[in-house]
Amino acid sequence: MFKVTKLIHLGADSDGSAAASVAGRLQDVAASRARRVLVAPTLPGGINGGDVIAHLHFDDESDWRAVEPDIAAQLSVPEIGHVDSVGYTGVPTPAPRAFEPAVYRTLLVSVENSADPAVVQQFESETRAMSDYIRTIGTSQLSRVHESAGAARWTHVWEQEYADLDGLSGPYMTHPYHWAHIDRWFDPERGPRIVTRLCHSFCTIDGAII
């Protein structure tokens, strides 16, 4: 399975209907080759999260390459300011508790080039372990990025599903495991920061998407 996630940032002059218009066009184009398609306006409260999330699953990378020019054409329109994009593979971690997912969240991070590989592996291990401690996390996946475009050289993507928005904004963000083990990778005042840029974005979903 090959995945592509794009965070689409509209231009300053775009009106309120632009996000829905862009999402509709991308949905139609991606559906011709993708196994799963999520294209939806983002919810308020993200960080560099864009206005539209496009999250696409393909059986293999060749299916993505076949539709990539058509997706690029849809994104090369005046109302779009820029796009942060990642392509990746990986294996989802099943939800430890059963519930119907209603929110998809993605975090793109850029780990600095000089970071010790052993430290990067520790960051990855501690991030994957979050679902062992934070009960609101459903299915999740941490992946190293194969290809990246946008405002930074994105190195990792961390995805989760939630039953509701409170599960992300409350227990996830405020859990002791988060501030004791995860925050230090992002905050130079808390520990050995290795993440230099991030995009935090989320949207509503109707059923599982990871």
PDB file of C-alpha atoms in Angstrom:
ATOM      1  CA  MET A   1       0.000   0.000   0.000  1.00  0.00           C
ATOM      2  CA  PHE A   2       1.364   3.391  -1.019  1.00  0.00           C
ATOM      3  CA  LYS A   3      -0.069   6.502   0.638  1.00  0.00           C
ATOM      4  CA  VAL A   4      -0.038  10.159  -0.310  1.00  0.00           C
ATOM      5  CA  THR A   5      -1.101  12.949   2.036  1.00  0.00           C
ATOM      6  CA  LYS A   6      -1.327  16.549   0.876  1.00  0.00           C
ATOM      7  CA  LEU A   7      -2.105  19.610   2.967  1.00  0.00           C
ATOM      8  CA  ILE A   8      -3.462  22.215   0.586  1.00  0.00           C
ATOM      9  CA  HIS A   9      -3.097  25.859   1.583  1.00  0.00           C
ATOM     10  CA  LEU A  10      -5.407  28.240  -0.250  1.00  0.00           C
ATOM     11  CA  GLY A  11      -4.291  31.716  -1.248  1.00  0.00           C
ATOM     12  CA  ALA A  12      -5.184  34.757   0.829  1.00  0.00           C
ATOM     13  CA  ASP A  13      -7.708  35.919  -1.763  1.00  0.00           C
ATOM     14  CA  SER A  14      -9.665  32.651  -1.872  1.00  0.00           C
ATOM     15  CA  ASP A  15     -13.212  32.826  -0.534  1.00  0.00           C
ATOM     16  CA  GLY A  16     -15.029  30.396   1.730  1.00  0.00           C
ATOM     17  CA  SER A  17     -16.275  28.210  -1.108  1.00  0.00           C
ATOM     18  CA  ALA A  18     -12.793  27.531  -2.503  1.00  0.00           C
ATOM     19  CA  ALA A  19     -11.981  24.680  -0.096  1.00  0.00           C
ATOM     20  CA  ALA A  20     -15.124  22.758  -1.015  1.00  0.00           C
ATOM     21  CA  SER A  21     -14.504  23.332  -4.725  1.00  0.00           C
ATOM     22  CA  VAL A  22     -10.896  22.130  -4.545  1.00  0.00           C
ATOM     23  CA  ALA A  23     -11.911  19.115  -2.447  1.00  0.00           C
ATOM     24  CA  GLY A  24     -14.616  18.106  -4.903  1.00  0.00           C
ATOM     25  CA  ARG A  25     -12.327  18.233  -7.933  1.00  0.00           C
ATOM     26  CA  LEU A  26      -9.568  16.253  -6.205  1.00  0.00           C
ATOM     27  CA  GLN A  27     -12.059  13.660  -4.999  1.00  0.00           C
ATOM     28  CA  ASP A  28     -13.244  13.025  -8.543  1.00  0.00           C
ATOM     29  CA  VAL A  29      -9.752  12.744 -10.020  1.00  0.00           C
ATOM     30  CA  ALA A  30      -8.268  10.573  -7.247  1.00  0.00           C
ATOM     31  CA  ALA A  31     -11.172   8.130  -7.231  1.00  0.00           C
ATOM     32  CA  SER A  32     -10.135   6.808 -10.654  1.00  0.00           C
ATOM     33  CA  ARG A  33      -7.011   5.056  -9.244  1.00  0.00           C
ATOM     34  CA  ALA A  34      -7.000   5.218  -5.447  1.00  0.00           C
ATOM     35  CA  ARG A  35      -8.267   2.419  -3.215  1.00  0.00           C
ATOM     36  CA  ARG A  36      -9.283   4.905  -0.505  1.00  0.00           C
ATOM     37  CA  VAL A  37      -9.886   8.616  -0.873  1.00  0.00           C
ATOM     38  CA  LEU A  38     -10.295  11.229   1.832  1.00  0.00           C
ATOM     39  CA  VAL A  39     -10.468  14.821   0.647  1.00  0.00           C
ATOM     40  CA  ALA A  40     -11.970  17.198   3.177  1.00  0.00           C
ATOM     41  CA  PRO A  41     -11.686  20.754   4.542  1.00  0.00           C
ATOM     42  CA  THR A  42      -9.510  20.969   7.635  1.00  0.00           C
ATOM     43  CA  LEU A  43     -10.943  21.813  11.031  1.00  0.00           C
ATOM     44  CA  PRO A  44      -9.843  24.955  12.920  1.00  0.00           C
ATOM     45  CA  GLY A  45      -6.963  24.745  15.374  1.00  0.00           C
ATOM     46  CA  GLY A  46      -4.207  23.196  13.274  1.00  0.00           C
ATOM     47  CA  ILE A  47      -0.638  24.428  12.906  1.00  0.00           C
ATOM     48  CA  ASN A  48       0.425  24.988   9.287  1.00  0.00           C
ATOM     49  CA  GLY A  49      -2.427  22.574   8.563  1.00  0.00           C
ATOM     50  CA  GLY A  50      -3.723  24.046   5.341  1.00  0.00           C
ATOM     51  CA  ASP A  51      -7.343  24.359   4.258  1.00  0.00           C
ATOM     52  CA  VAL A  52      -7.895  20.944   2.666  1.00  0.00           C
ATOM     53  CA  ILE A  53      -6.496  17.491   3.499  1.00  0.00           C
ATOM     54  CA  ALA A  54      -6.124  14.992   0.649  1.00  0.00           C
ATOM     55  CA  HIS A  55      -5.284  11.527   1.990  1.00  0.00           C
ATOM     56  CA  LEU A  56      -5.043   8.810  -0.653  1.00  0.00           C
ATOM     57  CA  HIS A  57      -4.320   5.045  -0.550  1.00  0.00           C
ATOM     58  CA  PHE A  58      -3.061   3.176  -3.609  1.00  0.00           C
ATOM     59  CA  ASP A  59      -2.445  -0.535  -4.127  1.00  0.00           C
ATOM     60  CA  ASP A  60       1.101   0.318  -5.176  1.00  0.00           C
ATOM     61  CA  GLU A  61       3.191   3.291  -6.180  1.00  0.00           C
ATOM     62  CA  SER A  62       2.530   2.765  -9.901  1.00  0.00           C
ATOM     63  CA  ASP A  63      -1.162   3.572  -9.366  1.00  0.00           C
ATOM     64  CA  TRP A  64      -0.162   6.849  -7.755  1.00  0.00           C
ATOM     65  CA  ARG A  65       2.210   7.699 -10.601  1.00  0.00           C
ATOM     66  CA  ALA A  66      -0.592   7.098 -13.104  1.00  0.00           C
ATOM     67  CA  VAL A  67      -2.848   9.709 -11.517  1.00  0.00           C
ATOM     68  CA  GLU A  68      -0.152  12.071 -10.190  1.00  0.00           C
ATOM     69  CA  PRO A  69      -0.161  14.389 -13.272  1.00  0.00           C
ATOM     70  CA  ASP A  70      -3.935  14.836 -13.014  1.00  0.00           C
ATOM     71  CA  ILE A  71      -3.693  15.616  -9.297  1.00  0.00           C
ATOM     72  CA  ALA A  72      -0.881  18.089  -9.983  1.00  0.00           C
ATOM     73  CA  ALA A  73      -3.023  19.819 -12.611  1.00  0.00           C
ATOM     74  CA  GLN A  74      -5.849  20.263 -10.103  1.00  0.00           C
ATOM     75  CA  LEU A  75      -3.408  21.806  -7.630  1.00  0.00           C
ATOM     76  CA  SER A  76      -1.904  24.204 -10.182  1.00  0.00           C
ATOM     77  CA  VAL A  77      -4.749  26.719  -9.994  1.00  0.00           C
ATOM     78  CA  PRO A  78      -4.673  30.344  -8.799  1.00  0.00           C
ATOM     79  CA  GLU A  79      -6.684  29.808  -5.625  1.00  0.00           C
ATOM     80  CA  ILE A  80      -4.031  27.464  -4.168  1.00  0.00           C
ATOM     81  CA  GLY A  81      -1.098  29.100  -2.419  1.00  0.00           C
ATOM     82  CA  HIS A  82       1.088  26.062  -1.728  1.00  0.00           C
ATOM     83  CA  VAL A  83       0.937  22.368  -0.878  1.00  0.00           C
ATOM     84  CA  ASP A  84       2.799  20.322   1.719  1.00  0.00           C
ATOM     85  CA  SER A  85       2.973  16.745   0.470  1.00  0.00           C
ATOM     86  CA  VAL A  86       4.343  13.361   1.528  1.00  0.00           C
ATOM     87  CA  GLY A  87       4.446   9.925  -0.082  1.00  0.00           C
ATOM     88  CA  TYR A  88       5.071   6.905   2.135  1.00  0.00           C
ATOM     89  CA  THR A  89       4.410   3.277   3.006  1.00  0.00           C
ATOM     90  CA  GLY A  90       3.982   1.592   6.369  1.00  0.00           C
ATOM     91  CA  VAL A  91       1.929  -0.719   8.515  1.00  0.00           C
ATOM     92  CA  PRO A  92      -0.915   0.666  10.657  1.00  0.00           C
ATOM     93  CA  THR A  93      -1.109  -0.133  14.352  1.00  0.00           C
ATOM     94  CA  PRO A  94      -4.650  -1.395  15.006  1.00  0.00           C
ATOM     95  CA  ALA A  95      -6.844   0.500  17.434  1.00  0.00           C
ATOM     96  CA  PRO A  96      -6.422  -1.023  20.917  1.00  0.00           C
ATOM     97  CA  ARG A  97     -10.085  -0.257  21.642  1.00  0.00           C
ATOM     98  CA  ALA A  98     -13.052  -0.551  19.287  1.00  0.00           C
ATOM     99  CA  PHE A  99     -14.899   2.601  18.268  1.00  0.00           C
ATOM    100  CA  GLU A 100     -16.201   4.292  15.141  1.00  0.00           C
ATOM    101  CA  PRO A 101     -13.588   6.843  13.984  1.00  0.00           C
ATOM    102  CA  ALA A 102     -14.869  10.332  13.234  1.00  0.00           C
ATOM    103  CA  VAL A 103     -11.660  12.426  13.135  1.00  0.00           C
ATOM    104  CA  TYR A 104      -8.487  11.893  11.115  1.00  0.00           C
ATOM    105  CA  ARG A 105      -5.333  13.684  12.255  1.00  0.00           C
ATOM    106  CA  THR A 106      -1.983  13.900  10.485  1.00  0.00           C
ATOM    107  CA  LEU A 107       1.299  15.369  11.683  1.00  0.00           C
ATOM    108  CA  LEU A 108       4.100  16.031   9.215  1.00  0.00           C
ATOM    109  CA  VAL A 109       7.472  16.576  10.852  1.00  0.00           C
ATOM    110  CA  SER A 110      10.914  17.508   9.636  1.00  0.00           C
ATOM    111  CA  VAL A 111      13.731  15.932  11.651  1.00  0.00           C
ATOM    112  CA  GLU A 112      17.039  17.732  11.318  1.00  0.00           C
ATOM    113  CA  ASN A 113      19.655  16.108   9.110  1.00  0.00           C
ATOM    114  CA  SER A 114      22.287  16.061  11.862  1.00  0.00           C
ATOM    115  CA  ALA A 115      20.190  14.032  14.307  1.00  0.00           C
ATOM    116  CA  ASP A 116      21.873  10.847  15.543  1.00  0.00           C
ATOM    117  CA  PRO A 117      20.147   7.833  13.894  1.00  0.00           C
ATOM    118  CA  ALA A 118      19.819   6.153  17.293  1.00  0.00           C
ATOM    119  CA  VAL A 119      18.050   9.231  18.655  1.00  0.00           C
ATOM    120  CA  VAL A 120      15.718   9.260  15.644  1.00  0.00           C
ATOM    121  CA  GLN A 121      14.860   5.619  16.307  1.00  0.00           C
ATOM    122  CA  GLN A 122      14.071   6.481  19.925  1.00  0.00           C
ATOM    123  CA  PHE A 123      11.794   9.307  18.754  1.00  0.00           C
ATOM    124  CA  GLU A 124      10.028   6.869  16.434  1.00  0.00           C
ATOM    125  CA  SER A 125       9.658   4.207  19.120  1.00  0.00           C
ATOM    126  CA  GLU A 126       8.240   6.627  21.686  1.00  0.00           C
ATOM    127  CA  THR A 127       5.845   8.105  19.146  1.00  0.00           C
ATOM    128  CA  ARG A 128       4.493   4.706  18.106  1.00  0.00           C
ATOM    129  CA  ALA A 129       4.013   3.812  21.780  1.00  0.00           C
ATOM    130  CA  MET A 130       1.597   6.683  22.360  1.00  0.00           C
ATOM    131  CA  SER A 131      -1.414   4.490  21.636  1.00  0.00           C
ATOM    132  CA  ASP A 132      -0.349   2.177  24.485  1.00  0.00           C
ATOM    133  CA  TYR A 133      -0.908   5.031  26.949  1.00  0.00           C
ATOM    134  CA  ILE A 134      -3.408   7.439  25.390  1.00  0.00           C
ATOM    135  CA  ARG A 135      -6.737   5.646  25.248  1.00  0.00           C
ATOM    136  CA  THR A 136      -8.409   7.990  22.769  1.00  0.00           C
ATOM    137  CA  ILE A 137      -6.020   7.057  19.928  1.00  0.00           C
ATOM    138  CA  GLY A 138      -7.547   4.588  17.497  1.00  0.00           C
ATOM    139  CA  THR A 139      -5.734   3.136  14.515  1.00  0.00           C
ATOM    140  CA  SER A 140      -2.405   4.920  14.024  1.00  0.00           C
ATOM    141  CA  GLN A 141       0.637   4.826  11.789  1.00  0.00           C
ATOM    142  CA  LEU A 142       4.094   6.395  11.965  1.00  0.00           C
ATOM    143  CA  SER A 143       5.991   6.303   8.676  1.00  0.00           C
ATOM    144  CA  ARG A 144       9.235   7.550   7.279  1.00  0.00           C
ATOM    145  CA  VAL A 145       8.577   9.683   4.226  1.00  0.00           C
ATOM    146  CA  HIS A 146       9.758   8.461   0.823  1.00  0.00           C
ATOM    147  CA  GLU A 147       9.105  11.705  -1.032  1.00  0.00           C
ATOM    148  CA  SER A 148       8.416  15.187   0.246  1.00  0.00           C
ATOM    149  CA  ALA A 149       7.418  18.594  -1.092  1.00  0.00           C
ATOM    150  CA  GLY A 150       6.359  21.900   0.374  1.00  0.00           C
ATOM    151  CA  ALA A 151       7.619  24.214   3.087  1.00  0.00           C
ATOM    152  CA  ALA A 152      10.157  21.728   4.514  1.00  0.00           C
ATOM    153  CA  ARG A 153      11.892  18.433   3.891  1.00  0.00           C
ATOM    154  CA  TRP A 154       9.315  16.288   5.650  1.00  0.00           C
ATOM    155  CA  THR A 155      10.843  13.130   7.123  1.00  0.00           C
ATOM    156  CA  HIS A 156       7.975  11.503   9.049  1.00  0.00           C
ATOM    157  CA  VAL A 157       4.190  11.397   9.052  1.00  0.00           C
ATOM    158  CA  TRP A 158       2.230  10.406  12.190  1.00  0.00           C
ATOM    159  CA  GLU A 159      -1.457   9.607  11.628  1.00  0.00           C
ATOM    160  CA  GLN A 160      -4.228   8.726  14.049  1.00  0.00           C
ATOM    161  CA  GLU A 161      -7.997   8.216  14.153  1.00  0.00           C
ATOM    162  CA  TYR A 162     -10.246   9.450  16.978  1.00  0.00           C
ATOM    163  CA  ALA A 163     -13.857   8.919  17.958  1.00  0.00           C
ATOM    164  CA  ASP A 164     -14.310  12.679  18.337  1.00  0.00           C
ATOM    165  CA  LEU A 165     -12.371  15.921  18.369  1.00  0.00           C
ATOM    166  CA  ASP A 166     -12.179  15.968  22.162  1.00  0.00           C
ATOM    167  CA  GLY A 167     -10.062  12.809  22.027  1.00  0.00           C
ATOM    168  CA  LEU A 168      -7.395  14.747  20.107  1.00  0.00           C
ATOM    169  CA  SER A 169      -7.590  18.169  21.735  1.00  0.00           C
ATOM    170  CA  GLY A 170      -7.962  16.791  25.270  1.00  0.00           C
ATOM    171  CA  PRO A 171      -6.379  13.464  26.293  1.00  0.00           C
ATOM    172  CA  TYR A 172      -3.890  13.334  23.403  1.00  0.00           C
ATOM    173  CA  MET A 173      -2.467  16.825  23.827  1.00  0.00           C
ATOM    174  CA  THR A 174      -2.538  16.898  27.642  1.00  0.00           C
ATOM    175  CA  HIS A 175      -1.582  13.316  28.543  1.00  0.00           C
ATOM    176  CA  PRO A 176       1.500  12.940  30.824  1.00  0.00           C
ATOM    177  CA  TYR A 177       3.102  10.584  28.289  1.00  0.00           C
ATOM    178  CA  HIS A 178       2.873  13.330  25.671  1.00  0.00           C
ATOM    179  CA  TRP A 179       4.544  16.057  27.697  1.00  0.00           C
ATOM    180  CA  ALA A 180       7.045  13.726  29.393  1.00  0.00           C
ATOM    181  CA  HIS A 181       8.245  11.799  26.338  1.00  0.00           C
ATOM    182  CA  ILE A 182       7.091  13.480  23.105  1.00  0.00           C
ATOM    183  CA  ASP A 183       7.287  17.234  23.732  1.00  0.00           C
ATOM    184  CA  ARG A 184      11.050  17.107  24.272  1.00  0.00           C
ATOM    185  CA  TRP A 185      11.602  16.166  20.620  1.00  0.00           C
ATOM    186  CA  PHE A 186       9.884  19.418  19.603  1.00  0.00           C
ATOM    187  CA  ASP A 187      10.818  21.915  22.339  1.00  0.00           C
ATOM    188  CA  PRO A 188      14.488  22.925  22.912  1.00  0.00           C
ATOM    189  CA  GLU A 189      13.634  23.935  26.489  1.00  0.00           C
ATOM    190  CA  ARG A 190      12.362  20.435  27.302  1.00  0.00           C
ATOM    191  CA  GLY A 191      15.095  18.204  25.905  1.00  0.00           C
ATOM    192  CA  PRO A 192      17.011  17.134  22.791  1.00  0.00           C
ATOM    193  CA  ARG A 193      14.851  18.781  20.128  1.00  0.00           C
ATOM    194  CA  ILE A 194      15.245  17.121  16.723  1.00  0.00           C
ATOM    195  CA  VAL A 195      12.037  18.310  14.982  1.00  0.00           C
ATOM    196  CA  THR A 196      12.562  21.632  13.232  1.00  0.00           C
ATOM    197  CA  ARG A 197       9.235  22.067  11.356  1.00  0.00           C
ATOM    198  CA  LEU A 198       5.769  20.562  11.624  1.00  0.00           C
ATOM    199  CA  CYS A 199       2.273  20.582  10.168  1.00  0.00           C
ATOM    200  CA  HIS A 200      -0.586  19.559  12.485  1.00  0.00           C
ATOM    201  CA  SER A 201      -3.879  19.085  10.650  1.00  0.00           C
ATOM    202  CA  PHE A 202      -7.153  17.209  11.101  1.00  0.00           C
ATOM    203  CA  CYS A 203     -10.597  16.774   9.591  1.00  0.00           C
ATOM    204  CA  THR A 204     -13.814  14.849  10.047  1.00  0.00           C
ATOM    205  CA  ILE A 205     -14.178  11.369   8.565  1.00  0.00           C
ATOM    206  CA  ASP A 206     -16.983   8.876   8.106  1.00  0.00           C
ATOM    207  CA  GLY A 207     -15.404   5.559   9.080  1.00  0.00           C
ATOM    208  CA  ALA A 208     -11.846   4.195   9.074  1.00  0.00           C
ATOM    209  CA  ILE A 209      -9.324   5.797   6.706  1.00  0.00           C
ATOM    210  CA  ILE A 210      -5.833   4.756   7.915  1.00  0.00           C
TER     211      ILE A 210
END
